[in-house]
């Protein structure tokens, strides 16, 4: 929803986390996941600058991810008015996609943002539809991941769970909490893991 609704709590939380993890170089702060419900970029930006200022009291260098309007899809709006310069260092903007729902039109939005110099980070994607369920669109997923690789955009897949839905990596009948084998993986899990393996 609107991140300003819980801004005071968010500021306390992220300051506490930044103080605790300031010496950990592998921590990324994602400060507002998928703003939605008509929340506009100016509202998100005001919130983000306050939270970034709080994090930077303790952690000067960590990457901070800022959500964009409409479930982290309208990245072109952030590109027109990025976070102000004094808070911009090591800040990136999130783009989320689900391959069976989000097609070339969303890549066009991403390209528009990139053309304006906006640093993007895909902190959530899957190869099914936007519900986290439905059919897998592997061809569209290839288009997306080739686009991200070409533009050197980092991406994180959703989701490492055994929930009974298409986006889960682990089959629902698997109760293991680790040391999974290929027999434990769903079709989405196998496809995404194989993609990552091919990259190395």
XYZ file of C-alpha atoms in Angstrom:
200
model
C 0.000 0.000 0.000
C 1.180 3.472 0.943
C 4.503 3.263 2.847
C 3.780 6.534 4.676
C 1.048 4.763 6.682
C 3.696 3.063 8.809
C 6.549 5.504 8.347
C 7.368 5.995 12.031
C 7.570 2.246 12.632
C 9.570 1.740 9.425
C 12.076 4.396 10.448
C 12.590 2.768 13.856
C 12.938 -0.667 12.268
C 15.441 0.301 9.566
C 17.560 2.370 11.965
C 17.680 -0.626 14.309
C 18.649 -2.964 11.433
C 21.261 -0.531 10.085
C 22.854 -0.193 13.516
C 22.920 -3.986 13.897
C 24.178 -4.860 10.403
C 26.314 -1.831 9.510
C 29.471 -3.968 9.265
C 27.867 -6.668 7.104
C 28.665 -6.011 3.453
C 26.064 -8.522 2.208
C 22.978 -6.720 3.578
C 20.583 -4.955 1.202
C 17.780 -2.781 2.602
C 14.509 -2.902 0.641
C 12.557 -0.128 2.280
C 9.119 -0.328 0.627
C 8.020 -3.474 -1.143
C 5.542 -2.992 -4.006
C 3.769 0.287 -3.214
C 0.239 0.066 -4.638
C -3.342 1.248 -4.212
C -2.710 4.424 -6.203
C 0.304 5.528 -4.149
C 2.160 8.006 -6.342
C 5.901 8.385 -6.818
C 6.129 11.708 -4.943
C 4.681 10.060 -1.826
C 7.090 7.106 -2.094
C 10.019 9.454 -2.702
C 9.279 11.550 0.410
C 9.025 8.396 2.508
C 12.179 6.912 0.989
C 14.326 9.974 1.650
C 13.377 9.927 5.333
C 14.150 6.206 5.660
C 17.410 6.496 3.709
C 18.507 9.357 5.975
C 17.818 7.121 9.016
C 19.748 4.160 7.598
C 22.729 6.323 6.665
C 23.190 7.438 10.284
C 24.666 3.973 10.857
C 25.305 2.336 7.475
C 26.929 4.673 4.975
C 27.474 2.281 2.073
C 24.905 -0.514 1.881
C 22.654 -0.756 -1.163
C 19.152 0.542 -0.502
C 16.262 -0.495 -2.758
C 13.299 1.817 -3.258
C 9.972 0.466 -4.485
C 8.201 2.121 -7.395
C 4.472 2.736 -7.981
C 1.972 0.104 -9.059
C 3.573 -2.987 -7.477
C 7.088 -1.848 -8.492
C 6.302 -1.550 -12.187
C 6.186 2.194 -12.923
C 9.942 2.713 -12.859
C 9.722 5.399 -15.553
C 8.021 7.681 -13.017
C 10.987 7.405 -10.647
C 13.323 8.124 -13.575
C 11.664 11.514 -14.111
C 12.314 12.587 -10.513
C 14.864 10.365 -8.710
C 15.765 10.505 -5.021
C 17.531 13.808 -4.296
C 21.303 13.832 -4.791
C 22.244 13.955 -1.118
C 20.460 10.608 -0.545
C 21.186 8.968 -3.924
C 24.473 7.150 -3.256
C 24.070 3.350 -3.528
C 20.312 3.660 -4.029
C 18.542 1.529 -6.644
C 14.919 1.280 -7.747
C 12.939 -1.937 -7.841
C 11.254 -3.509 -10.843
C 9.094 -6.605 -10.329
C 7.737 -8.860 -13.061
C 5.912 -12.145 -13.554
C 6.670 -13.469 -17.015
C 3.199 -14.823 -17.859
C 1.612 -11.415 -17.096
C 4.246 -8.741 -17.709
C 5.428 -8.652 -21.299
C 7.274 -6.298 -23.645
C 5.294 -3.286 -22.423
C 6.963 -3.540 -19.009
C 10.407 -4.043 -20.560
C 9.710 -0.847 -22.500
C 9.081 0.961 -19.212
C 12.332 -0.467 -17.851
C 14.228 0.618 -20.955
C 12.800 4.117 -20.657
C 14.049 4.316 -17.053
C 17.459 2.930 -18.036
C 17.750 5.449 -20.845
C 17.384 8.196 -18.231
C 20.142 6.615 -16.110
C 17.959 5.066 -13.390
C 19.705 2.124 -11.652
C 17.291 -0.826 -11.505
C 17.259 -3.967 -9.377
C 14.727 -6.767 -9.876
C 14.105 -7.843 -6.301
C 11.232 -10.153 -7.255
C 10.298 -12.103 -10.366
C 8.847 -15.419 -11.407
C 7.998 -17.216 -14.617
C 4.290 -17.713 -13.821
C 1.551 -15.067 -13.694
C 1.299 -12.133 -11.284
C -0.812 -14.090 -8.791
C 2.216 -16.290 -8.127
C 0.288 -19.118 -9.725
C -0.984 -20.193 -13.139
C 0.909 -21.420 -16.170
C 4.642 -20.934 -16.654
C 5.746 -18.781 -19.587
C 9.300 -19.956 -20.160
C 9.737 -18.169 -23.492
C 8.761 -14.822 -22.017
C 10.987 -15.567 -19.023
C 13.928 -16.040 -21.417
C 13.151 -12.667 -23.028
C 13.141 -11.031 -19.610
C 16.330 -12.597 -18.303
C 18.209 -11.922 -21.537
C 17.086 -8.284 -21.273
C 18.269 -8.087 -17.651
C 21.606 -9.751 -18.417
C 22.176 -7.480 -21.412
C 21.592 -4.422 -19.225
C 23.578 -5.827 -16.259
C 20.542 -5.722 -13.966
C 20.634 -8.020 -10.917
C 17.578 -10.184 -10.239
C 16.175 -12.325 -7.428
C 13.585 -15.052 -8.031
C 10.412 -15.653 -6.035
C 10.033 -17.985 -4.109
C 11.921 -20.562 -2.051
C 8.993 -22.342 -0.407
C 6.837 -25.451 -0.700
C 3.579 -23.526 -0.947
C 1.159 -25.077 -3.416
C 1.551 -22.528 -6.201
C 3.449 -22.212 -9.473
C 6.104 -19.790 -8.241
C 7.306 -22.069 -5.425
C 10.669 -23.749 -5.969
C 9.914 -26.748 -3.734
C 7.121 -29.280 -4.288
C 4.261 -29.111 -1.731
C 4.858 -32.691 -0.555
C 8.479 -31.926 0.386
C 8.998 -31.230 4.093
C 12.789 -30.954 3.980
C 14.285 -27.620 5.038
C 17.445 -28.063 2.995
C 19.665 -30.388 0.966
C 16.988 -30.596 -1.738
C 17.469 -32.758 -4.788
C 16.042 -32.194 -8.267
C 13.179 -34.548 -7.290
C 12.077 -31.958 -4.700
C 11.953 -29.080 -7.195
C 8.912 -27.800 -9.060
C 9.048 -27.005 -12.785
C 9.655 -23.333 -11.958
C 12.364 -24.232 -9.472
C 14.187 -26.432 -11.966
C 13.946 -23.871 -14.761
C 15.193 -20.913 -12.705
C 17.990 -22.855 -11.006
C 19.181 -24.155 -14.385
C 19.193 -20.589 -15.710
C 21.345 -19.405 -12.827
C 23.682 -22.396 -13.255
C 24.199 -21.560 -16.943
C 25.324 -18.074 -15.964
C 28.364 -19.420 -14.087
